[in-house]
PDB file of C-alpha atoms in Angstrom:
ATOM      1  CA  MET A1233      13.072 -13.190 -16.851  1.00 93.00           C
ATOM      2  CA  ASN A1234      10.835 -15.778 -18.504  1.00 95.00           C
ATOM      3  CA  GLU A1235      12.093 -15.015 -21.992  1.00 96.00           C
ATOM      4  CA  GLU A1236      15.710 -14.821 -20.844  1.00 97.00           C
ATOM      5  CA  LEU A1237      15.384 -18.174 -19.081  1.00 97.00           C
ATOM      6  CA  ARG A1238      13.785 -19.883 -22.075  1.00 97.00           C
ATOM      7  CA  LYS A1239      16.430 -18.525 -24.437  1.00 97.00           C
ATOM      8  CA  LYS A1240      19.240 -19.812 -22.215  1.00 97.00           C
ATOM      9  CA  ALA A1241      17.538 -23.202 -21.746  1.00 98.00           C
ATOM     10  CA  ARG A1242      17.240 -23.589 -25.509  1.00 98.00           C
ATOM     11  CA  GLU A1243      20.954 -22.795 -25.932  1.00 97.00           C
ATOM     12  CA  ILE A1244      21.911 -25.329 -23.279  1.00 97.00           C
ATOM     13  CA  LEU A1245      19.926 -28.150 -24.870  1.00 97.00           C
ATOM     14  CA  GLU A1246      20.960 -27.351 -28.431  1.00 97.00           C
ATOM     15  CA  SER A1247      24.639 -27.150 -27.513  1.00 97.00           C
ATOM     16  CA  GLY A1248      24.585 -30.374 -25.510  1.00 95.00           C
ATOM     17  CA  ALA A1249      25.726 -28.622 -22.340  1.00 96.00           C
ATOM     18  CA  ALA A1250      22.997 -30.607 -20.552  1.00 97.00           C
ATOM     19  CA  ASP A1251      20.642 -33.472 -21.380  1.00 97.00           C
ATOM     20  CA  VAL A1252      17.767 -32.017 -19.373  1.00 97.00           C
ATOM     21  CA  VAL A1253      16.766 -28.645 -17.956  1.00 98.00           C
ATOM     22  CA  ILE A1254      15.032 -28.992 -14.593  1.00 98.00           C
ATOM     23  CA  GLY A1255      12.839 -25.978 -13.972  1.00 98.00           C
ATOM     24  CA  TYR A1256       9.373 -24.736 -13.064  1.00 98.00           C
ATOM     25  CA  GLY A1257       6.180 -24.976 -15.077  1.00 97.00           C
ATOM     26  CA  ALA A1258       2.571 -23.956 -14.592  1.00 94.00           C
ATOM     27  CA  ALA A1259       0.514 -26.257 -12.357  1.00 93.00           C
ATOM     28  CA  SER A1260      -3.173 -27.090 -12.707  1.00 90.00           C
ATOM     29  CA  LEU A1261      -4.204 -24.506 -10.107  1.00 88.00           C
ATOM     30  CA  PRO A1262      -3.601 -20.719 -10.272  1.00 83.00           C
ATOM     31  CA  GLY A1263      -0.686 -19.430  -8.210  1.00 81.00           C
ATOM     32  CA  ARG A1264       1.071 -22.781  -8.145  1.00 91.00           C
ATOM     33  CA  THR A1265       3.995 -24.232 -10.037  1.00 95.00           C
ATOM     34  CA  THR A1266       5.322 -27.733 -10.592  1.00 96.00           C
ATOM     35  CA  PRO A1267       8.743 -29.130 -11.491  1.00 96.00           C
ATOM     36  CA  VAL A1268       9.205 -29.777 -15.218  1.00 97.00           C
ATOM     37  CA  PHE A1269      11.932 -31.680 -17.052  1.00 97.00           C
ATOM     38  CA  ILE A1270      12.721 -30.254 -20.461  1.00 98.00           C
ATOM     39  CA  THR A1271      14.722 -32.439 -22.847  1.00 97.00           C
ATOM     40  CA  LYS A1272      13.710 -30.887 -26.191  1.00 97.00           C
ATOM     41  CA  PRO A1273      14.524 -27.307 -27.257  1.00 97.00           C
ATOM     42  CA  GLU A1274      10.984 -26.826 -28.579  1.00 97.00           C
ATOM     43  CA  ASP A1275       9.570 -27.436 -25.087  1.00 97.00           C
ATOM     44  CA  VAL A1276      11.384 -24.578 -23.329  1.00 97.00           C
ATOM     45  CA  GLU A1277       8.205 -22.457 -23.534  1.00 97.00           C
ATOM     46  CA  ARG A1278       6.902 -24.522 -20.643  1.00 97.00           C
ATOM     47  CA  LEU A1279       9.452 -22.923 -18.305  1.00 97.00           C
ATOM     48  CA  ILE A1280       8.186 -20.101 -16.102  1.00 96.00           C
ATOM     49  CA  VAL A1281       9.457 -17.891 -13.298  1.00 96.00           C
ATOM     50  CA  ASN A1282       7.175 -16.179 -10.782  1.00 94.00           C
ATOM     51  CA  GLU A1283       6.806 -15.578  -7.041  1.00 94.00           C
ATOM     52  CA  TYR A1284       5.422 -19.097  -6.446  1.00 95.00           C
ATOM     53  CA  ILE A1285       8.416 -21.225  -7.433  1.00 96.00           C
ATOM     54  CA  HIS A1286       8.604 -22.829  -3.997  1.00 94.00           C
ATOM     55  CA  ASN A1287      10.258 -26.156  -4.822  1.00 93.00           C
ATOM     56  CA  ASN A1288      13.961 -26.660  -4.271  1.00 95.00           C
ATOM     57  CA  LEU A1289      14.830 -28.470  -7.492  1.00 97.00           C
ATOM     58  CA  ALA A1290      18.255 -29.571  -6.248  1.00 96.00           C
ATOM     59  CA  ILE A1291      16.584 -32.732  -4.958  1.00 95.00           C
ATOM     60  CA  TYR A1292      16.373 -33.994  -8.552  1.00 96.00           C
ATOM     61  CA  LEU A1293      20.138 -33.861  -8.974  1.00 96.00           C
ATOM     62  CA  THR A1294      20.486 -37.142  -7.059  1.00 93.00           C
ATOM     63  CA  SER A1295      17.046 -38.769  -7.313  1.00 90.00           C
ATOM     64  CA  LYS A1296      16.996 -42.264  -8.840  1.00 87.00           C
ATOM     65  CA  PRO A1297      14.634 -41.595 -11.803  1.00 87.00           C
ATOM     66  CA  HIS A1298      16.870 -38.759 -13.022  1.00 89.00           C
ATOM     67  CA  ARG A1299      20.246 -40.466 -12.749  1.00 87.00           C
ATOM     68  CA  LYS A1300      19.845 -41.499 -16.391  1.00 91.00           C
ATOM     69  CA  PHE A1301      20.721 -37.938 -17.384  1.00 94.00           C
ATOM     70  CA  ALA A1302      24.504 -37.619 -17.411  1.00 93.00           C
ATOM     71  CA  LYS A1303      24.417 -33.823 -17.409  1.00 96.00           C
ATOM     72  CA  LYS A1304      21.666 -31.789 -15.825  1.00 97.00           C
ATOM     73  CA  ALA A1305      20.856 -28.090 -15.922  1.00 98.00           C
ATOM     74  CA  ILE A1306      18.936 -26.788 -12.951  1.00 97.00           C
ATOM     75  CA  VAL A1307      16.992 -23.571 -12.418  1.00 98.00           C
ATOM     76  CA  ALA A1308      17.950 -22.447  -8.916  1.00 97.00           C
ATOM     77  CA  LYS A1309      17.196 -19.568  -6.595  1.00 97.00           C
ATOM     78  CA  PRO A1310      20.119 -18.350  -4.444  1.00 95.00           C
ATOM     79  CA  CYS A1311      18.882 -20.441  -1.498  1.00 93.00           C
ATOM     80  CA  ASP A1312      18.612 -23.544  -3.703  1.00 95.00           C
ATOM     81  CA  ILE A1313      22.149 -23.077  -4.983  1.00 96.00           C
ATOM     82  CA  ARG A1314      23.350 -23.757  -1.446  1.00 93.00           C
ATOM     83  CA  SER A1315      21.936 -27.273  -1.749  1.00 94.00           C
ATOM     84  CA  ALA A1316      23.754 -27.870  -5.029  1.00 96.00           C
ATOM     85  CA  VAL A1317      26.999 -26.679  -3.435  1.00 95.00           C
ATOM     86  CA  ALA A1318      26.498 -29.055  -0.498  1.00 94.00           C
ATOM     87  CA  LEU A1319      25.849 -31.985  -2.842  1.00 95.00           C
ATOM     88  CA  ILE A1320      29.028 -31.178  -4.746  1.00 95.00           C
ATOM     89  CA  ALA A1321      30.989 -30.912  -1.487  1.00 94.00           C
ATOM     90  CA  GLU A1322      29.709 -34.330  -0.404  1.00 93.00           C
ATOM     91  CA  ASN A1323      30.635 -35.900  -3.771  1.00 94.00           C
ATOM     92  CA  GLN A1324      27.040 -36.751  -4.613  1.00 94.00           C
ATOM     93  CA  ILE A1325      27.332 -34.877  -7.913  1.00 94.00           C
ATOM     94  CA  GLN A1326      30.272 -33.602  -9.917  1.00 95.00           C
ATOM     95  CA  ARG A1327      30.494 -29.887 -10.620  1.00 96.00           C
ATOM     96  CA  GLU A1328      31.103 -30.472 -14.329  1.00 96.00           C
ATOM     97  CA  ASP A1329      27.887 -32.524 -14.586  1.00 96.00           C
ATOM     98  CA  VAL A1330      25.527 -29.796 -13.396  1.00 97.00           C
ATOM     99  CA  TYR A1331      24.796 -26.504 -15.170  1.00 97.00           C
ATOM    100  CA  ILE A1332      23.376 -24.028 -12.663  1.00 98.00           C
ATOM    101  CA  ILE A1333      20.980 -21.401 -14.007  1.00 98.00           C
ATOM    102  CA  GLY A1334      20.855 -18.927 -11.123  1.00 97.00           C
ATOM    103  CA  LEU A1335      17.695 -16.875 -10.635  1.00 97.00           C
ATOM    104  CA  ALA A1336      17.576 -13.491  -8.966  1.00 96.00           C
ATOM    105  CA  CYS A1337      14.818 -13.615  -6.353  1.00 95.00           C
ATOM    106  CA  ASP A1338      12.867 -10.839  -4.630  1.00 94.00           C
ATOM    107  CA  GLY A1339      11.247 -13.357  -2.290  1.00 94.00           C
ATOM    108  CA  LEU A1340       8.447 -15.891  -2.672  1.00 96.00           C
ATOM    109  CA  LYS A1341       4.794 -15.532  -1.712  1.00 95.00           C
ATOM    110  CA  ASP A1342       2.395 -17.797   0.099  1.00 93.00           C
ATOM    111  CA  THR A1343       0.033 -19.369  -2.421  1.00 91.00           C
ATOM    112  CA  ASP A1344      -3.065 -18.850  -0.282  1.00 89.00           C
ATOM    113  CA  THR A1345      -2.425 -15.452   1.317  1.00 92.00           C
ATOM    114  CA  GLY A1346      -0.136 -13.780  -1.190  1.00 91.00           C
ATOM    115  CA  GLU A1347       2.093 -12.691   1.705  1.00 94.00           C
ATOM    116  CA  LEU A1348       5.884 -12.956   1.670  1.00 94.00           C
ATOM    117  CA  LEU A1349       7.068 -16.305   3.025  1.00 93.00           C
ATOM    118  CA  GLU A1350       8.579 -16.090   6.498  1.00 88.00           C
ATOM    119  CA  LYS A1351      11.871 -17.645   5.374  1.00 86.00           C
ATOM    120  CA  CYS A1352      12.184 -14.961   2.676  1.00 90.00           C
ATOM    121  CA  SER A1353      11.830 -12.141   5.198  1.00 85.00           C
ATOM    122  CA  TYR A1354      15.341 -12.784   6.562  1.00 83.00           C
ATOM    123  CA  CYS A1355      17.028 -14.039   3.385  1.00 86.00           C
ATOM    124  CA  SER A1356      20.667 -12.965   3.129  1.00 84.00           C
ATOM    125  CA  LYS A1357      21.089 -13.557  -0.596  1.00 88.00           C
ATOM    126  CA  HIS A1358      18.822 -12.360  -3.424  1.00 93.00           C
ATOM    127  CA  ASN A1359      21.224 -12.576  -6.368  1.00 94.00           C
ATOM    128  CA  PRO A1360      22.974 -15.825  -7.346  1.00 94.00           C
ATOM    129  CA  ASP A1361      26.753 -15.903  -7.050  1.00 89.00           C
ATOM    130  CA  PHE A1362      27.663 -19.570  -7.669  1.00 93.00           C
ATOM    131  CA  CYS A1363      26.225 -20.411 -11.074  1.00 96.00           C
ATOM    132  CA  ASP A1364      27.048 -20.826 -14.744  1.00 97.00           C
ATOM    133  CA  VAL A1365      24.659 -18.079 -15.786  1.00 97.00           C
ATOM    134  CA  ALA A1366      22.568 -15.579 -13.821  1.00 96.00           C
ATOM    135  CA  ILE A1367      19.049 -14.592 -14.867  1.00 96.00           C
ATOM    136  CA  GLY A1368      17.668 -11.223 -13.735  1.00 94.00           C
ATOM    137  CA  LYS A1369      18.730  -8.878 -10.950  1.00 93.00           C
ATOM    138  CA  SER A1370      16.976  -8.454  -7.630  1.00 93.00           C
ATOM    139  CA  SER A1371      16.017  -5.027  -6.335  1.00 88.00           C
ATOM    140  CA  VAL A1372      15.845  -6.292  -2.739  1.00 88.00           C
ATOM    141  CA  ALA A1373      18.797  -5.584  -0.476  1.00 83.00           C
ATOM    142  CA  ASP A1374      20.450  -8.599   1.133  1.00 79.00           C
ATOM    143  CA  LYS A1375      19.951  -8.951   4.869  1.00 77.00           C
ATOM    144  CA  PRO A1376      22.940  -9.509   7.168  1.00 78.00           C
ATOM    145  CA  GLU A1377      23.743 -13.208   7.349  1.00 74.00           C
ATOM    146  CA  ASP A1378      23.132 -13.304  11.101  1.00 76.00           C
ATOM    147  CA  ALA A1379      19.464 -12.418  10.434  1.00 73.00           C
ATOM    148  CA  GLU A1380      18.977 -16.053   9.434  1.00 75.00           C
ATOM    149  CA  PHE A1381      19.904 -17.157  12.938  1.00 83.00           C
ATOM    150  CA  GLU A1382      17.361 -15.030  14.808  1.00 82.00           C
ATOM    151  CA  MET A1383      15.299 -18.053  15.861  1.00 85.00           C
ATOM    152  CA  LEU A1384      18.426 -19.968  16.828  1.00 88.00           C
ATOM    153  CA  GLN A1385      19.467 -17.129  19.120  1.00 90.00           C
ATOM    154  CA  LYS A1386      16.054 -17.232  20.815  1.00 93.00           C
ATOM    155  CA  ILE A1387      16.356 -20.977  21.380  1.00 94.00           C
ATOM    156  CA  GLU A1388      19.895 -20.684  22.729  1.00 95.00           C
ATOM    157  CA  ALA A1389      18.654 -18.124  25.255  1.00 96.00           C
ATOM    158  CA  MET A1390      16.132 -20.625  26.654  1.00 97.00           C
ATOM    159  CA  THR A1391      16.704 -22.724  29.747  1.00 97.00           C
ATOM    160  CA  PRO A1392      16.935 -26.507  29.232  1.00 96.00           C
ATOM    161  CA  ASP A1393      13.339 -26.909  30.485  1.00 97.00           C
ATOM    162  CA  GLN A1394      12.077 -24.206  28.126  1.00 97.00           C
ATOM    163  CA  ARG A1395      13.868 -25.843  25.198  1.00 96.00           C
ATOM    164  CA  TRP A1396      12.364 -29.218  26.032  1.00 94.00           C
ATOM    165  CA  GLU A1397       8.884 -27.688  26.163  1.00 96.00           C
ATOM    166  CA  PHE A1398       9.482 -25.854  22.858  1.00 96.00           C
ATOM    167  CA  TRP A1399      10.677 -28.913  20.966  1.00 94.00           C
ATOM    168  CA  THR A1400       8.048 -31.202  22.475  1.00 93.00           C
ATOM    169  CA  LYS A1401       5.347 -28.920  21.081  1.00 95.00           C
ATOM    170  CA  GLN A1402       7.056 -28.888  17.677  1.00 94.00           C
ATOM    171  CA  PHE A1403       7.336 -32.681  17.548  1.00 94.00           C
ATOM    172  CA  GLU A1404       3.659 -33.094  18.522  1.00 94.00           C
ATOM    173  CA  LYS A1405       2.732 -31.670  15.107  1.00 95.00           C
ATOM    174  CA  CYS A1406       4.472 -34.502  13.264  1.00 95.00           C
ATOM    175  CA  ILE A1407       2.329 -37.225  11.642  1.00 95.00           C
ATOM    176  CA  ARG A1408       5.389 -39.120  10.316  1.00 92.00           C
ATOM    177  CA  CYS A1409       4.446 -38.605   6.667  1.00 93.00           C
ATOM    178  CA  TYR A1410       8.161 -38.089   5.848  1.00 91.00           C
ATOM    179  CA  ALA A1411       7.377 -35.167   3.531  1.00 92.00           C
ATOM    180  CA  CYS A1412      10.305 -33.322   5.158  1.00 90.00           C
ATOM    181  CA  ARG A1413      12.621 -36.074   3.982  1.00 89.00           C
ATOM    182  CA  GLN A1414      11.092 -36.292   0.509  1.00 91.00           C
ATOM    183  CA  VAL A1415      11.687 -32.598  -0.274  1.00 91.00           C
ATOM    184  CA  CYS A1416      15.136 -32.369   1.307  1.00 91.00           C
ATOM    185  CA  PRO A1417      18.028 -32.404  -1.224  1.00 93.00           C
ATOM    186  CA  MET A1418      20.371 -33.638   1.482  1.00 91.00           C
ATOM    187  CA  CYS A1419      18.280 -36.761   2.173  1.00 89.00           C
ATOM    188  CA  TYR A1420      19.856 -38.728  -0.651  1.00 89.00           C
ATOM    189  CA  CYS A1421      20.222 -42.187   0.929  1.00 86.00           C
ATOM    190  CA  ASP A1422      18.802 -44.934  -1.295  1.00 84.00           C
ATOM    191  CA  ARG A1423      17.293 -46.560   1.767  1.00 84.00           C
ATOM    192  CA  CYS A1424      16.278 -44.376   4.694  1.00 84.00           C
ATOM    193  CA  VAL A1425      17.143 -45.457   8.223  1.00 82.00           C
ATOM    194  CA  ALA A1426      13.464 -44.938   9.117  1.00 82.00           C
ATOM    195  CA  TYR A1427      12.627 -48.050   7.064  1.00 82.00           C
ATOM    196  CA  LYS A1428      15.286 -50.298   8.529  1.00 78.00           C
ATOM    197  CA  SER A1429      13.981 -52.970  10.881  1.00 77.00           C
ATOM    198  CA  MET A1430      17.062 -55.127  11.499  1.00 80.00           C
ATOM    199  CA  PRO A1431      17.921 -53.425  13.713  1.00 82.00           C
ATOM    200  CA  GLN A1432      15.067 -50.972  14.105  1.00 79.00           C
ATOM    201  CA  TRP A1433      16.624 -47.641  14.980  1.00 79.00           C
ATOM    202  CA  MET A1434      13.422 -45.853  15.934  1.00 81.00           C
ATOM    203  CA  PRO A1435       9.717 -46.515  16.560  1.00 80.00           C
ATOM    204  CA  SER A1436       7.748 -46.111  13.332  1.00 78.00           C
ATOM    205  CA  GLY A1437       4.523 -44.636  14.709  1.00 82.00           C
ATOM    206  CA  ALA A1438       3.650 -40.968  15.230  1.00 88.00           C
ATOM    207  CA  THR A1439       4.152 -41.217  18.982  1.00 89.00           C
ATOM    208  CA  PRO A1440       6.063 -38.794  21.231  1.00 89.00           C
ATOM    209  CA  LYS A1441       8.950 -41.271  21.503  1.00 88.00           C
ATOM    210  CA  GLY A1442       8.954 -42.074  17.787  1.00 89.00           C
ATOM    211  CA  ASN A1443       8.731 -38.440  16.701  1.00 92.00           C
ATOM    212  CA  LEU A1444      11.534 -37.405  19.032  1.00 91.00           C
ATOM    213  CA  SER A1445      13.755 -40.196  17.686  1.00 89.00           C
ATOM    214  CA  TRP A1446      13.030 -39.347  14.049  1.00 91.00           C
ATOM    215  CA  HIS A1447      13.624 -35.612  14.303  1.00 91.00           C
ATOM    216  CA  ILE A1448      16.741 -35.892  16.473  1.00 90.00           C
ATOM    217  CA  PHE A1449      18.137 -38.512  14.076  1.00 87.00           C
ATOM    218  CA  ARG A1450      17.401 -36.297  11.077  1.00 88.00           C
ATOM    219  CA  ALA A1451      18.837 -33.202  12.766  1.00 89.00           C
ATOM    220  CA  MET A1452      22.084 -35.070  13.429  1.00 87.00           C
ATOM    221  CA  HIS A1453      22.240 -36.131   9.755  1.00 83.00           C
ATOM    222  CA  SER A1454      21.669 -32.553   8.586  1.00 82.00           C
ATOM    223  CA  ALA A1455      23.931 -30.736  11.028  1.00 80.00           C
ATOM    224  CA  GLY A1456      26.599 -28.619   9.379  1.00 76.00           C
ATOM    225  CA  ARG A1457      24.821 -28.503   6.041  1.00 74.00           C
TER     226      ARG A1457
END
């Protein structure tokens, strides 16, 4: 897959189909990868594919520093392609301005344990189906789509008091670092509501009230996506 990806990336840059190829490169530590932005055909050797390509690169399709590139090519797993589709549907990017290099994916592994990531255990799509070119073919069978909603079904079966207890415990973990927002492709506002003070929509500290406000606000923004 590495050689196939590099060959295709070189073709894209040489033909002018995209000004940049956004993909994965080796990080400074073993078992980790980092986003890379390839603008020269001779640099495509930096692109890699392995079981540790955790980042959803769709976030760079709308980020300010990368708006200078009129046409972008993005390396995307089937789950990441969903984000690109949502951005197109919300008119944040134009379909003709993004070249999607779809990657077949057998599932990603935890960097520290080497175990399959929990989210990958119920993935319903291992081969890309909305892309300009597909790289590789997964040997893993797709799970039924309702497998993704297992946790949702458990929450819906709870009583209101049980739900409140469940979510309270989840929100207690939050330190308001906003990393969830920073990695989310659908958080594309130039100025986040969390930073607005006139009026101030929510308390800024990592308090029970502030955390509840932040996560409910963000859930409402993300609903349906």
